[in-house]
Coordinates of C-alpha atoms and ligand atoms in Angstrom, one line a residue:
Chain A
X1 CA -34.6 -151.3 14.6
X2 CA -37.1 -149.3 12.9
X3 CA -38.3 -147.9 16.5
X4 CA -39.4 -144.4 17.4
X5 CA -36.6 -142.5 19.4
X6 CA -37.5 -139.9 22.1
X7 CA -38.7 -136.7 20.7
X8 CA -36.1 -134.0 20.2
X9 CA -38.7 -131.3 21.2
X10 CA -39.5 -133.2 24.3
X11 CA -35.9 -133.8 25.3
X12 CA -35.5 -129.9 24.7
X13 CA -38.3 -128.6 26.7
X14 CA -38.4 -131.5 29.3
X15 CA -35.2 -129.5 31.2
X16 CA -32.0 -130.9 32.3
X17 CA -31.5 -133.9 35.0
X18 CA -34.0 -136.8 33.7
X19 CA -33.7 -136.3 30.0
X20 CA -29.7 -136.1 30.4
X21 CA -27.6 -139.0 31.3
X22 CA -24.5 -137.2 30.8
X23 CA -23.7 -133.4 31.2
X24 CA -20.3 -132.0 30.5
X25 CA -19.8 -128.5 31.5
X26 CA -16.9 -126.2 31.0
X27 CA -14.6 -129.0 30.4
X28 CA -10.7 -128.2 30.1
X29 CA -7.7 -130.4 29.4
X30 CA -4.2 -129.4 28.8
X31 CA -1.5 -131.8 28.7
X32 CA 1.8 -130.0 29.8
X33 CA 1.4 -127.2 27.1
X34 CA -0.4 -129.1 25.0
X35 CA -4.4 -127.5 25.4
X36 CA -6.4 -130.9 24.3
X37 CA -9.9 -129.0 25.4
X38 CA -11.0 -126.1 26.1
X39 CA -14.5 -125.2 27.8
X40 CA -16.2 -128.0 26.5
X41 CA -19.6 -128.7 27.3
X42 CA -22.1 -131.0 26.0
X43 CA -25.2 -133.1 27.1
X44 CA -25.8 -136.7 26.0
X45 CA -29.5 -137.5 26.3
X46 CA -30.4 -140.4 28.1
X47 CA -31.2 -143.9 25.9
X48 CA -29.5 -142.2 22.7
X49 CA -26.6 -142.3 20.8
X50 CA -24.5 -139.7 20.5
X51 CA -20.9 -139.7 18.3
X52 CA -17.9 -137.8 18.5
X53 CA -16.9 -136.7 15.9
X54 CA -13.5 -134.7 14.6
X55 CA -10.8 -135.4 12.9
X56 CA -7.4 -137.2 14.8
X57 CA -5.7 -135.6 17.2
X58 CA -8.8 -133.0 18.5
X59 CA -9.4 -134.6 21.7
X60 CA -12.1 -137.4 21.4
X61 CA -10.3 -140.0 23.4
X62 CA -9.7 -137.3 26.2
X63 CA -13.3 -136.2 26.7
X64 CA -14.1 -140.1 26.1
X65 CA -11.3 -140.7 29.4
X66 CA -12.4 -137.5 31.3
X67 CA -16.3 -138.8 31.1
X68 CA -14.9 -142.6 32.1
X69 CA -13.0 -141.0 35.4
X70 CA -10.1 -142.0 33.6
X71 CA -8.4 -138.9 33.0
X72 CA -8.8 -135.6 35.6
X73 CA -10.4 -132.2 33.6
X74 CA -7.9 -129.4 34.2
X75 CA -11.2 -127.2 34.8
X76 CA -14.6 -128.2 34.3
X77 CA -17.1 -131.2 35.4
X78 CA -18.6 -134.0 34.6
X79 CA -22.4 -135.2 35.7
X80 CA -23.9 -138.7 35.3
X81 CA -27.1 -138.8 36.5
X82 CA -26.5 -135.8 38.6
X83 CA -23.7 -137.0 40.5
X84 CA -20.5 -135.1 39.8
X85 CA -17.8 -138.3 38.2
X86 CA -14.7 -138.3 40.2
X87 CA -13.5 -142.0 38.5
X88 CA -14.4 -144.6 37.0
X89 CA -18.0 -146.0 38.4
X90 CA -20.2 -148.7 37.5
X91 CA -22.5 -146.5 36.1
X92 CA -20.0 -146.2 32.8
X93 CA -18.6 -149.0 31.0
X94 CA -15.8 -148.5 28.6
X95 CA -15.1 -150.7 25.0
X96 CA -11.8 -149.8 24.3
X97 CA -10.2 -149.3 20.7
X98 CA -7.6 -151.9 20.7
X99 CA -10.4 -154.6 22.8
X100 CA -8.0 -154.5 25.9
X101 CA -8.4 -158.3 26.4
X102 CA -6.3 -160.4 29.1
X103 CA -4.7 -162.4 26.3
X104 CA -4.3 -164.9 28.8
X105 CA -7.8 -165.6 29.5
X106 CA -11.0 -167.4 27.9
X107 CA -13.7 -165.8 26.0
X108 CA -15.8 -166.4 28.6
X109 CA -13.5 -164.9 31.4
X110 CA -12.3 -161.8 29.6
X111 CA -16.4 -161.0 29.0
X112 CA -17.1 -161.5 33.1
X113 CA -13.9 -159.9 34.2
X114 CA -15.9 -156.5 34.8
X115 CA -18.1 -158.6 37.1
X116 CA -15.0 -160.4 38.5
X117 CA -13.8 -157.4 39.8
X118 CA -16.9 -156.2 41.3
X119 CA -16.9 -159.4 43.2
X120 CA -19.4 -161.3 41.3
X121 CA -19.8 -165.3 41.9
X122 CA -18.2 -167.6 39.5
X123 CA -21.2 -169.2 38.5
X124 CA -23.4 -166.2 38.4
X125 CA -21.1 -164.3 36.9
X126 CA -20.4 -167.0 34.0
X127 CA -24.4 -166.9 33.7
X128 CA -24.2 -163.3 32.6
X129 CA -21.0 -163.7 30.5
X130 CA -22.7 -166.6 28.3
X131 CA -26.1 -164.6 28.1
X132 CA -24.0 -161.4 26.5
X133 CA -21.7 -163.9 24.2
X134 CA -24.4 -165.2 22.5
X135 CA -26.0 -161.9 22.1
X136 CA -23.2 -160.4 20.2
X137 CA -23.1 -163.7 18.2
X138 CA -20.0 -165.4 19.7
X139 CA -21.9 -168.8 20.8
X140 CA -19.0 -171.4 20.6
X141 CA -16.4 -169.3 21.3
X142 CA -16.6 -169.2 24.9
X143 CA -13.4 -171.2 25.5
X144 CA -11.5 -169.8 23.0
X145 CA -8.2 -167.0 23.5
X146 CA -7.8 -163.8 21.9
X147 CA -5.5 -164.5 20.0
X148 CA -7.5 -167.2 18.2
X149 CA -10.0 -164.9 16.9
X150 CA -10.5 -162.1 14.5
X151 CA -10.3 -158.4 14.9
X152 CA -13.9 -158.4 14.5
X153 CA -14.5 -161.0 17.2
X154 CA -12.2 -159.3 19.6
X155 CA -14.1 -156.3 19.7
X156 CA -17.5 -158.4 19.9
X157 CA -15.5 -159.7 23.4
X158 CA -15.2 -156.1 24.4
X159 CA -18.7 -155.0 23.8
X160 CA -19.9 -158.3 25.6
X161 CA -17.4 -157.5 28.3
X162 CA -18.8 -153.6 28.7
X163 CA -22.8 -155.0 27.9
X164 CA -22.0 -157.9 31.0
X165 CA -21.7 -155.0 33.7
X166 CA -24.9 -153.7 32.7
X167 CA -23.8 -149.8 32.9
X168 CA -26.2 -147.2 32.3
X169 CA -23.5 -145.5 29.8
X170 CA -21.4 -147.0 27.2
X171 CA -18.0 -145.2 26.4
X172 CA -16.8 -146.4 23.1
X173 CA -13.7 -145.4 21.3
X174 CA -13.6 -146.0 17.6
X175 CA -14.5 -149.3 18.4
X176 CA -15.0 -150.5 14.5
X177 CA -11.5 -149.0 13.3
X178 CA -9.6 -152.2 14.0
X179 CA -11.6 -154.3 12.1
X180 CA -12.3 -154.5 8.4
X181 CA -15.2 -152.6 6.4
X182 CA -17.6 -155.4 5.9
X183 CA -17.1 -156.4 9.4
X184 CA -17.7 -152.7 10.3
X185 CA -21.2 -152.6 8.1
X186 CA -22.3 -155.3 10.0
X187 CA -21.1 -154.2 13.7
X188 CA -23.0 -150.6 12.6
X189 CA -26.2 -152.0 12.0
X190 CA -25.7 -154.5 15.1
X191 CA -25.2 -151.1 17.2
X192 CA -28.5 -149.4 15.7
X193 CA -30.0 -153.1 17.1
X194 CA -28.5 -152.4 20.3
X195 CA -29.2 -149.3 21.2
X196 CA -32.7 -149.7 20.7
X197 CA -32.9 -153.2 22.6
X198 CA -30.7 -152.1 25.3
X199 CA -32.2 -148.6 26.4
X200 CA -29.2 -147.5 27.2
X201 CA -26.9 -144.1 26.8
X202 CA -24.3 -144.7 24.4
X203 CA -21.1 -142.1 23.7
X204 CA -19.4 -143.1 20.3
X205 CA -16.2 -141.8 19.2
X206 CA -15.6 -142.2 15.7
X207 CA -13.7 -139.9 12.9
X208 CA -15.7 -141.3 10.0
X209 CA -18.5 -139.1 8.7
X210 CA -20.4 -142.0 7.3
X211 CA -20.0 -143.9 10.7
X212 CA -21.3 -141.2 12.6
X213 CA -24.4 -140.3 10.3
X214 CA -25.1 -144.0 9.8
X215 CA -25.3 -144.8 13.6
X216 CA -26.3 -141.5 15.6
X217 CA -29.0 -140.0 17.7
X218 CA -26.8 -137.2 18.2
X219 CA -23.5 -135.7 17.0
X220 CA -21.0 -133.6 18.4
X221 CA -18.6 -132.0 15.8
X222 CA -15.4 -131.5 17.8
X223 CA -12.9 -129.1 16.1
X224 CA -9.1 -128.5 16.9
X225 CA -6.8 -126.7 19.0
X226 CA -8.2 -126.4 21.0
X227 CA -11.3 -128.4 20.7
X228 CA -14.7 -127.5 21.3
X229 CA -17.9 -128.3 20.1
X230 CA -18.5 -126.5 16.9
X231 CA -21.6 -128.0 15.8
X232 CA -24.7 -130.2 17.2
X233 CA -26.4 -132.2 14.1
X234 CA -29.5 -134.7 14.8
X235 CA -30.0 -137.3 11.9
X236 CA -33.1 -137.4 13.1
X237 CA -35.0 -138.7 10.3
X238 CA -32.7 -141.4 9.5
X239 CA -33.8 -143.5 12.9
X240 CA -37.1 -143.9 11.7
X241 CA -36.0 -145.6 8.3
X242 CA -34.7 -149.3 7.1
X243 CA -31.3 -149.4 8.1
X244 CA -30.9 -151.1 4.8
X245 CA -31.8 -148.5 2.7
X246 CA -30.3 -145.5 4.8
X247 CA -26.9 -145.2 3.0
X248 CA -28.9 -144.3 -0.1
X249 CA -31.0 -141.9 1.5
X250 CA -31.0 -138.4 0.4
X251 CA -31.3 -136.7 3.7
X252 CA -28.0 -139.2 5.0
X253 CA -26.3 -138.1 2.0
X254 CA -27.0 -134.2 2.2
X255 CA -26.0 -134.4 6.3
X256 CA -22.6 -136.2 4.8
X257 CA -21.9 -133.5 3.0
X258 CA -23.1 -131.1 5.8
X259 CA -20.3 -132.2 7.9
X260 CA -17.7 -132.6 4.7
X261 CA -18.1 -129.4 4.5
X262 CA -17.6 -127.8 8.1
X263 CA -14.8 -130.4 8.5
X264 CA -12.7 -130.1 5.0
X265 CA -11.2 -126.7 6.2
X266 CA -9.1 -128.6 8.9
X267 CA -7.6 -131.0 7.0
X268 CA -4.9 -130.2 4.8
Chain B
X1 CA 22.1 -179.4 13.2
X2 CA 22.0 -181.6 9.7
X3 CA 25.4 -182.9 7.8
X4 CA 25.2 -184.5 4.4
X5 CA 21.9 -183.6 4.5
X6 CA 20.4 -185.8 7.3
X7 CA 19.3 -184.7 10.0
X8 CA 20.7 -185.2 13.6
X9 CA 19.0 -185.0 16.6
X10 CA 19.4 -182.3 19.0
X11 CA 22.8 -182.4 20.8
X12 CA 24.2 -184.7 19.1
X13 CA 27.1 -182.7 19.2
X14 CA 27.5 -183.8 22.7
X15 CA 28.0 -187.4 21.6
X16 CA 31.0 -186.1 19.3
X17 CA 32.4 -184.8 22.4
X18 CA 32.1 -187.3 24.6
X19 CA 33.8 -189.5 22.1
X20 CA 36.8 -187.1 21.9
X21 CA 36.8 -186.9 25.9
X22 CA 37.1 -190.6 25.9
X23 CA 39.6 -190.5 23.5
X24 CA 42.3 -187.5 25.0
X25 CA 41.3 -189.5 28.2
X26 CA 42.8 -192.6 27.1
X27 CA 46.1 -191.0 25.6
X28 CA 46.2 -190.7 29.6
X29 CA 47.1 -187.0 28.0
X30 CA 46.4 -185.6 31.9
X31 CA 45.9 -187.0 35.2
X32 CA 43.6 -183.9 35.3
X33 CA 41.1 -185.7 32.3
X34 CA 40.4 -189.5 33.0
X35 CA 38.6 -191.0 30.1
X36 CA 34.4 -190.3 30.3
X37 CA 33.8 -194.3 30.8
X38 CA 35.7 -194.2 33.8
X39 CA 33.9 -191.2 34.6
X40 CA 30.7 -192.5 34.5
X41 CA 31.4 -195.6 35.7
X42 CA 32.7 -193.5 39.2
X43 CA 29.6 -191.8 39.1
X44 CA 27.3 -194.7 39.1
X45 CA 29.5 -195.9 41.8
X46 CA 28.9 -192.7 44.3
X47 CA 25.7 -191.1 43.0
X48 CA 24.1 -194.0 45.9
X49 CA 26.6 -193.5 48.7
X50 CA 25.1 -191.4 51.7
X51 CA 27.7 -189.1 51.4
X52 CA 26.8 -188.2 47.9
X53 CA 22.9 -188.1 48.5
X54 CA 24.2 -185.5 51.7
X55 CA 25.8 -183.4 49.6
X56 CA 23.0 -183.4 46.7
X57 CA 20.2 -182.9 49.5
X58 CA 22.4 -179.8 51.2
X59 CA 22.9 -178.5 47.3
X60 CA 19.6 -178.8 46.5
X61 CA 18.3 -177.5 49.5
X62 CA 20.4 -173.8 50.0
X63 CA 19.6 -173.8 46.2
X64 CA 15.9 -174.0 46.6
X65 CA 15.4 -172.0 49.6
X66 CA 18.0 -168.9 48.2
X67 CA 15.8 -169.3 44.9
X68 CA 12.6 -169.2 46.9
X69 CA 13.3 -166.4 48.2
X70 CA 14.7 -164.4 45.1
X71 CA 11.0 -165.1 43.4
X72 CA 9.1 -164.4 46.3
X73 CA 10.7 -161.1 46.7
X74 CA 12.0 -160.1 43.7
X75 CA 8.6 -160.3 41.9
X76 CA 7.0 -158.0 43.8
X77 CA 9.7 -155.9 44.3
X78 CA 10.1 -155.9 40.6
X79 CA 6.4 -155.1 40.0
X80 CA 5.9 -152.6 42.8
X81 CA 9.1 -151.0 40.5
X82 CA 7.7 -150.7 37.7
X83 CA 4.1 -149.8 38.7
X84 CA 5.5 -146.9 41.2
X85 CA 8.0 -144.1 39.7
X86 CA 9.1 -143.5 43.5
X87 CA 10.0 -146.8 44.7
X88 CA 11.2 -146.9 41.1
X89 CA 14.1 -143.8 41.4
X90 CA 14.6 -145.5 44.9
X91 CA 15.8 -148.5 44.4
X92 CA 16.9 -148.9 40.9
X93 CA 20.5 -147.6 41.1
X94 CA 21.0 -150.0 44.2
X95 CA 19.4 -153.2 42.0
X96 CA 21.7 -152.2 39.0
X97 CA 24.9 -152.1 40.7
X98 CA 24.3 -155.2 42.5
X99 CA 23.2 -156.4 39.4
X100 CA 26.8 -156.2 38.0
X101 CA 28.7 -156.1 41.4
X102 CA 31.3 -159.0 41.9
X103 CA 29.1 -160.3 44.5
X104 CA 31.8 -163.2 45.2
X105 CA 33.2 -159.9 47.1
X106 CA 30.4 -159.3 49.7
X107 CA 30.7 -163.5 50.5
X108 CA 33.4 -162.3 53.4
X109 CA 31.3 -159.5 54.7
X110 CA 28.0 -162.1 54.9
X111 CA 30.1 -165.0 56.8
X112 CA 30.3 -161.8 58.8
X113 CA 26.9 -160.7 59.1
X114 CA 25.3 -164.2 58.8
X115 CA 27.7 -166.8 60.3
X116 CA 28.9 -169.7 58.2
X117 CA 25.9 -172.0 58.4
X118 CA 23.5 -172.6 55.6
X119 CA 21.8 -168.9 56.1
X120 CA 25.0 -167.5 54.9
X121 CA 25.0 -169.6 52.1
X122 CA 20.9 -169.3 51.5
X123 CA 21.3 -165.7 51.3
X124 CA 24.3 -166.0 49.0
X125 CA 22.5 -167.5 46.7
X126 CA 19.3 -165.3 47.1
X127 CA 21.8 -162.4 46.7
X128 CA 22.8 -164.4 42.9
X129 CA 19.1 -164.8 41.6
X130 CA 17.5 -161.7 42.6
X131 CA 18.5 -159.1 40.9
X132 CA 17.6 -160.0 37.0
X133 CA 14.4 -161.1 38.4
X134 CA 13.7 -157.5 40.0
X135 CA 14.7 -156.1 36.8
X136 CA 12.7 -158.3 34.3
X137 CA 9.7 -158.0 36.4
X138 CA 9.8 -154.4 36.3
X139 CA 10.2 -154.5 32.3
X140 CA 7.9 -156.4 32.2
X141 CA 5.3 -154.0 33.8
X142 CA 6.6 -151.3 32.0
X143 CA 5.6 -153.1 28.7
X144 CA 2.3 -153.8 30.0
X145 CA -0.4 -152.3 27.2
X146 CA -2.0 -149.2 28.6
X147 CA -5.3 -150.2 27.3
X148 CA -5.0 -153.2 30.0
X149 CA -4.0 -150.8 32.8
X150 CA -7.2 -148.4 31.7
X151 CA -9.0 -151.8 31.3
X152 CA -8.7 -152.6 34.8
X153 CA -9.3 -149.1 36.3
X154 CA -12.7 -148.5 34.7
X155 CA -14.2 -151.5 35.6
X156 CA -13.0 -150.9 39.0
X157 CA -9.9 -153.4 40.4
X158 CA -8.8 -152.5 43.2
X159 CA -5.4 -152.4 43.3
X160 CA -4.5 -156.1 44.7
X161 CA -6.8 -157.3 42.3
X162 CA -4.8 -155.6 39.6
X163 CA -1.5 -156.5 40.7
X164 CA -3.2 -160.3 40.7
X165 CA -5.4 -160.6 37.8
X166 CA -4.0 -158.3 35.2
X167 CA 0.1 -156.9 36.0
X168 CA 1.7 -160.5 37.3
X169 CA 0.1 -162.1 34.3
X170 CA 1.1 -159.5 31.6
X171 CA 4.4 -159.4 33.0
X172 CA 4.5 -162.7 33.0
X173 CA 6.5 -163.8 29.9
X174 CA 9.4 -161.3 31.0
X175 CA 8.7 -162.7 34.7
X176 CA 9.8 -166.4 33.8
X177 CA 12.5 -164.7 31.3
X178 CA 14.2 -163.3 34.4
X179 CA 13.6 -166.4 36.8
X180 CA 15.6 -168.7 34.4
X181 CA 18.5 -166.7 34.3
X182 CA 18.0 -166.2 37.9
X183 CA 17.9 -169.9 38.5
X184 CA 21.4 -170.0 36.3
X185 CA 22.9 -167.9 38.6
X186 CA 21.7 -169.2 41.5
X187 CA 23.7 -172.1 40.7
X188 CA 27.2 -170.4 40.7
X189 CA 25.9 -168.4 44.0
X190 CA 24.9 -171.9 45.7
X191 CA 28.5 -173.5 44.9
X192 CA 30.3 -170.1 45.4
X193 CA 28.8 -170.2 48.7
X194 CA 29.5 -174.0 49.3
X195 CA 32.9 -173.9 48.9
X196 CA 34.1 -169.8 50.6
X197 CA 31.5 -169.7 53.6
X198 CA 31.4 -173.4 55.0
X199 CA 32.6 -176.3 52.2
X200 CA 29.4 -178.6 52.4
X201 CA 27.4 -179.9 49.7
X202 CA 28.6 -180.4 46.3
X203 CA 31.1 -177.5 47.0
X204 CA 32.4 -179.9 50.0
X205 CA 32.7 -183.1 47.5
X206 CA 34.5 -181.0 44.9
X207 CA 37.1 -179.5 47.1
X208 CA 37.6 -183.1 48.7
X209 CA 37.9 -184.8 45.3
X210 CA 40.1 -182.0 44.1
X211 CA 42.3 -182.4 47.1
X212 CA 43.1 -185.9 46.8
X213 CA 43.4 -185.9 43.4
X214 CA 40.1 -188.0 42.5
X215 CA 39.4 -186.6 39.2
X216 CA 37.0 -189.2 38.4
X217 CA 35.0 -188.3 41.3
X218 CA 35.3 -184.6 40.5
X219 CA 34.3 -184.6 37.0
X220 CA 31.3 -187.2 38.0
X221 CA 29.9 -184.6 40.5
X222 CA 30.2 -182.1 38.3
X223 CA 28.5 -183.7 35.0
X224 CA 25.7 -184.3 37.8
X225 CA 25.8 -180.6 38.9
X226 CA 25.9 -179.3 35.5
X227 CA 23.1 -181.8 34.5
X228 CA 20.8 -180.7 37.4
X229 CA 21.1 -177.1 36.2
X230 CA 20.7 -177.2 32.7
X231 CA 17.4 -179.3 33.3
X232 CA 16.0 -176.6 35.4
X233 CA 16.7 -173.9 32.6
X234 CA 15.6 -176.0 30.5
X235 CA 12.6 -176.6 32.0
X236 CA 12.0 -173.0 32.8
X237 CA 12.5 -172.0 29.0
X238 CA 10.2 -174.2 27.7
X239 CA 7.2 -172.9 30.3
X240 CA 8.7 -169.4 29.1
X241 CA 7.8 -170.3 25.6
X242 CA 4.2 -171.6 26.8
X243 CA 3.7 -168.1 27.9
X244 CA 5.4 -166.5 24.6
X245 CA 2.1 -166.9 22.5
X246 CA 0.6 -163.7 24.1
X247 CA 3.6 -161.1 24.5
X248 CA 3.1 -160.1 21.2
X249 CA -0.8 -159.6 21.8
X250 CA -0.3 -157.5 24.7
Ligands
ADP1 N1 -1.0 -138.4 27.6 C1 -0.8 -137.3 26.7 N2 0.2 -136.5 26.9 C2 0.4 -135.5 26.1 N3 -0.4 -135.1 25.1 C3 -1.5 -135.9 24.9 C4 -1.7 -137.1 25.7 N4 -2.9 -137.7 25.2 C5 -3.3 -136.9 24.2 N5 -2.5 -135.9 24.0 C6 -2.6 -134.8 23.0 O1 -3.9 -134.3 23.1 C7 -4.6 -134.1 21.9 C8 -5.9 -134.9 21.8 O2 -5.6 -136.3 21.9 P1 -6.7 -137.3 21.8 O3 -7.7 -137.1 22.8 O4 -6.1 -138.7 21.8 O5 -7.3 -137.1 20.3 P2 -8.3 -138.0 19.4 O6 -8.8 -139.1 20.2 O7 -9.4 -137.1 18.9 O8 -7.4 -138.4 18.3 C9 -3.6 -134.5 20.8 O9 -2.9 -133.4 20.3 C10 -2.6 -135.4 21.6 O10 -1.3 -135.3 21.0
MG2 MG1 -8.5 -141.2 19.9

């Protein structure tokens, strides 16, 4: 875990296309009269983790749904790799906040159903699906239901489901707020294993501070009506320590309080 | 149910009322009400004549084909209603007054349309089931978890593999929900249609029996009917129920 992450300075001076996985520029939402975003742009750098951060209600799950293809911007556009996004691709895989599982199906269906649908063989695909279950420590489990497991598990399901596609990008909103703390503490630190094992772009929506801090390359303060980003902040020294000891780290702490403070204002 | 505090089995009520038909039979109260022995006694008696198995085999028959044809139109009808607002503002006044239309009514104007063969009476019964089931599918789409819907787009289904794998099983509890009621009415449309638009089948036997005063014969066909039809719901409730575990997680 305790691996070196690419250089800020390097991702900074490098320029655009390579160094960003995902650019959003000049994004705009409005839902009937409701403006969700407004102007938004932001860069996700490729192999990192960057959060959304804000609190409920400021338009995380829209830019989440407008980067998946899910949602149209009113104005604005989306790159992945340099190609404009005008759906959903296989490029971008998304682990949703209430697991979306077919309640009807296994374990080990619900975690090949992305490959399913992209035409995948049974036996190949099943291949895949087992490789990803034991990797987010549901060995056993593969003929189990939904509904026969915890919270926790059913969230492991949906990251195995959006890991088995092997997408370059990883949409996940609030994945952990379903599921109790210490199952939380554990999936945070399984993320900061992932990311660095998986080498892949990750785009986290969360509205805990201590999530974000705890887990980020990157994050993206997103402030209200209409939302924008108000601040960039890069934990950066935190990647390089034990996760165990991070939550008593001094820098973690004063970059909690950082964002307390820009954040406290908008909530009454 | 449980008196004195033991426990009876299910329907054990029907016992108590078969005793009491027995007994008002015997008071020879009616000519309309023989006693139940003699009822079953008749039944055993026709329920192997070819005239019997005829009628059961036509029953069954216009019964499976109209119900047949409710499912395998009314589901997707349903579903296409519920996933598509247009076909949705379309359609849905016509399904809801047929819904609760007198359809006995329209048997006239089908002997007119369809002749007075077993299409008439196929259709008739079609015309029974179908519309709960359009409705119930449709609800049951409607209820179908966003997340699911999102779920499928952004890993890419296409939209038969959606309809398929994802809206006809999440639908599904409400699907079987309005298929057993469907199936119920299909009943009444199958004998309705038996006896107004040509009298064969069971609707033939009961207007014969009824005619020459063989109330025996009527009541046997009609514990037989009645018999057939609550097994089927039966039947359908309990696959309903097999379903049931996951409407709540959707
Ligand atoms: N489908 C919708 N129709 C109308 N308003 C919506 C819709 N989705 C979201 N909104 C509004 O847009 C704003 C941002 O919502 P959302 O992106 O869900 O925020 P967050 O995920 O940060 O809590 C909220 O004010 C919400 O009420
Ligand atoms: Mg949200």
């Amino acid at each position: 875990m305790a691996m070196p992450q690419t250089d800020l300075s390097l991702v900074e001076t490098a320029g655009a296309a390579p160094q960003m996985a995902v650019r959003v520029r000049g994004v705009s939402k409005t839902y009937g009269s409701v403006e969700a975003l407004r102007n938004l742009s932001l860069d996700f750098p490729r192999g990192q983790l960057t959060s959304l951060l804000g609190p409920s209600g400021c338009g995380k799950t829209t830019l989440l749904k407008i980067i998946a293809g899910l949602l149209e911007p009113t104005a604005g556009e989306v790159e992945v790799n340099g190609h404009p996004v005008t759906g959903p691709g296989p490029d971008r895989a998304f682990v949703f906040q209430d697991f979306a599982l077919l309640p009807w199906a296994t374990v080990l269906r619900n975690v090949a159903f992305g490959l399913e649908l992209r035409g995948v063989a049974r036996s190949e695909r099943e291949a895949i699906a087992e490789k990803y279950i034991a990797k987010v420590g549901l060995s056993g489990f593969e003929k189990s239901y939904p509904h026969e497991l915890s919270g926790g598990m059913r969230q492991r399901v949906g990251l195995a489901r959006a890991l088995a596609v092997d997408a370059e990008v990883l949409l996940m909103d609030e994945p952990f707020s379903a599921v109790d703390e210490q199952t939380r503490r554990k999936f945070q630190e399984d993320l900061l294993e992932l990311v660095a094992q998986e080498r892949k772009t990750f785009i986290f929506v969360t509205h805990s501070i201590e999530e974000a801090v705890y887990v980020s390359d990157q994050i993206a303060i997103l402030l209200p009506r209409p939302s924008r980003v108000s601040e960039i902040i890069r934990p950066e020294g935190l990647r390089t320590k034990d996760v165990a000891n991070i939550r008593r780290d001094s820098e973690y702490l004063d970059i909690v309080d950082r964002i307390w403070a820009s954040l406290r204002s908008y909530v009454e | 149910m449980k008196i004195f505090g033991v426990r009876l089995p299910g329907m054990s009520s029907l016992i108590l009322w078969g005793l009491l038909w027995e007994l008002v039979g015997r008071t020879g109260f009616s000519f309309f009400l023989p006693p139940l022995s003699e009822v079953i006694a008749t039944l055993y008696e026709i329920i192997g004549t070819a005239a019997f198995q005829k009628a059961l085999f036509e029953t069954a028959y216009a019964f499976l084909a109209g119900v047949f044809f409710a499912v395998v139109i009314g589901i997707p009808v349903g579903i296409l209603m519920g996933k598509s607002r247009l076909i949705d503002e379309l359609l849905l006044p016509w399904v809801n007054i047929f819904l609760s239309a007198p359809l006995t009514a329209l048997v006239p104007v089908l002997m007119v349309l369809f002749g007075f063969g077993m299409k008439a009476i196929v259709i008739t019964t079609t015309l029974f089931a179908i519309w709960i089931i359009i409705l119930n599918a449709r609800a049951g789409v409607q209820g179908i978890n966003r997340s699911l819907v999102e779920m499928a787009r952004s890993f890419g289904a296409r939209p038969w593999d959606a309809f398929t794998k994802v809206y006809f099983w999440a639908a599904l509890p409400e699907i079987l929900g309005g298929v057993r009621i469907g199936v119920i009415r299909a009943v009444k449309g199958v004998i309705i249609g038996q006896l107004l638009i040509s009298i064969v089948g069971f609707g033939a036997l009961f207007e014969l029996y009824s005619a020459n005063f063989l109330m025996a014969h009527f009541w046997a066909v009609l514990i037989v009917l009645f018999a057939l039809a609550f097994t089927l719901a039966e039947f359908l409730a309990w696959l309903e129920r097999k379903v049931a575990y996951y409407a709540a997680a959707r």
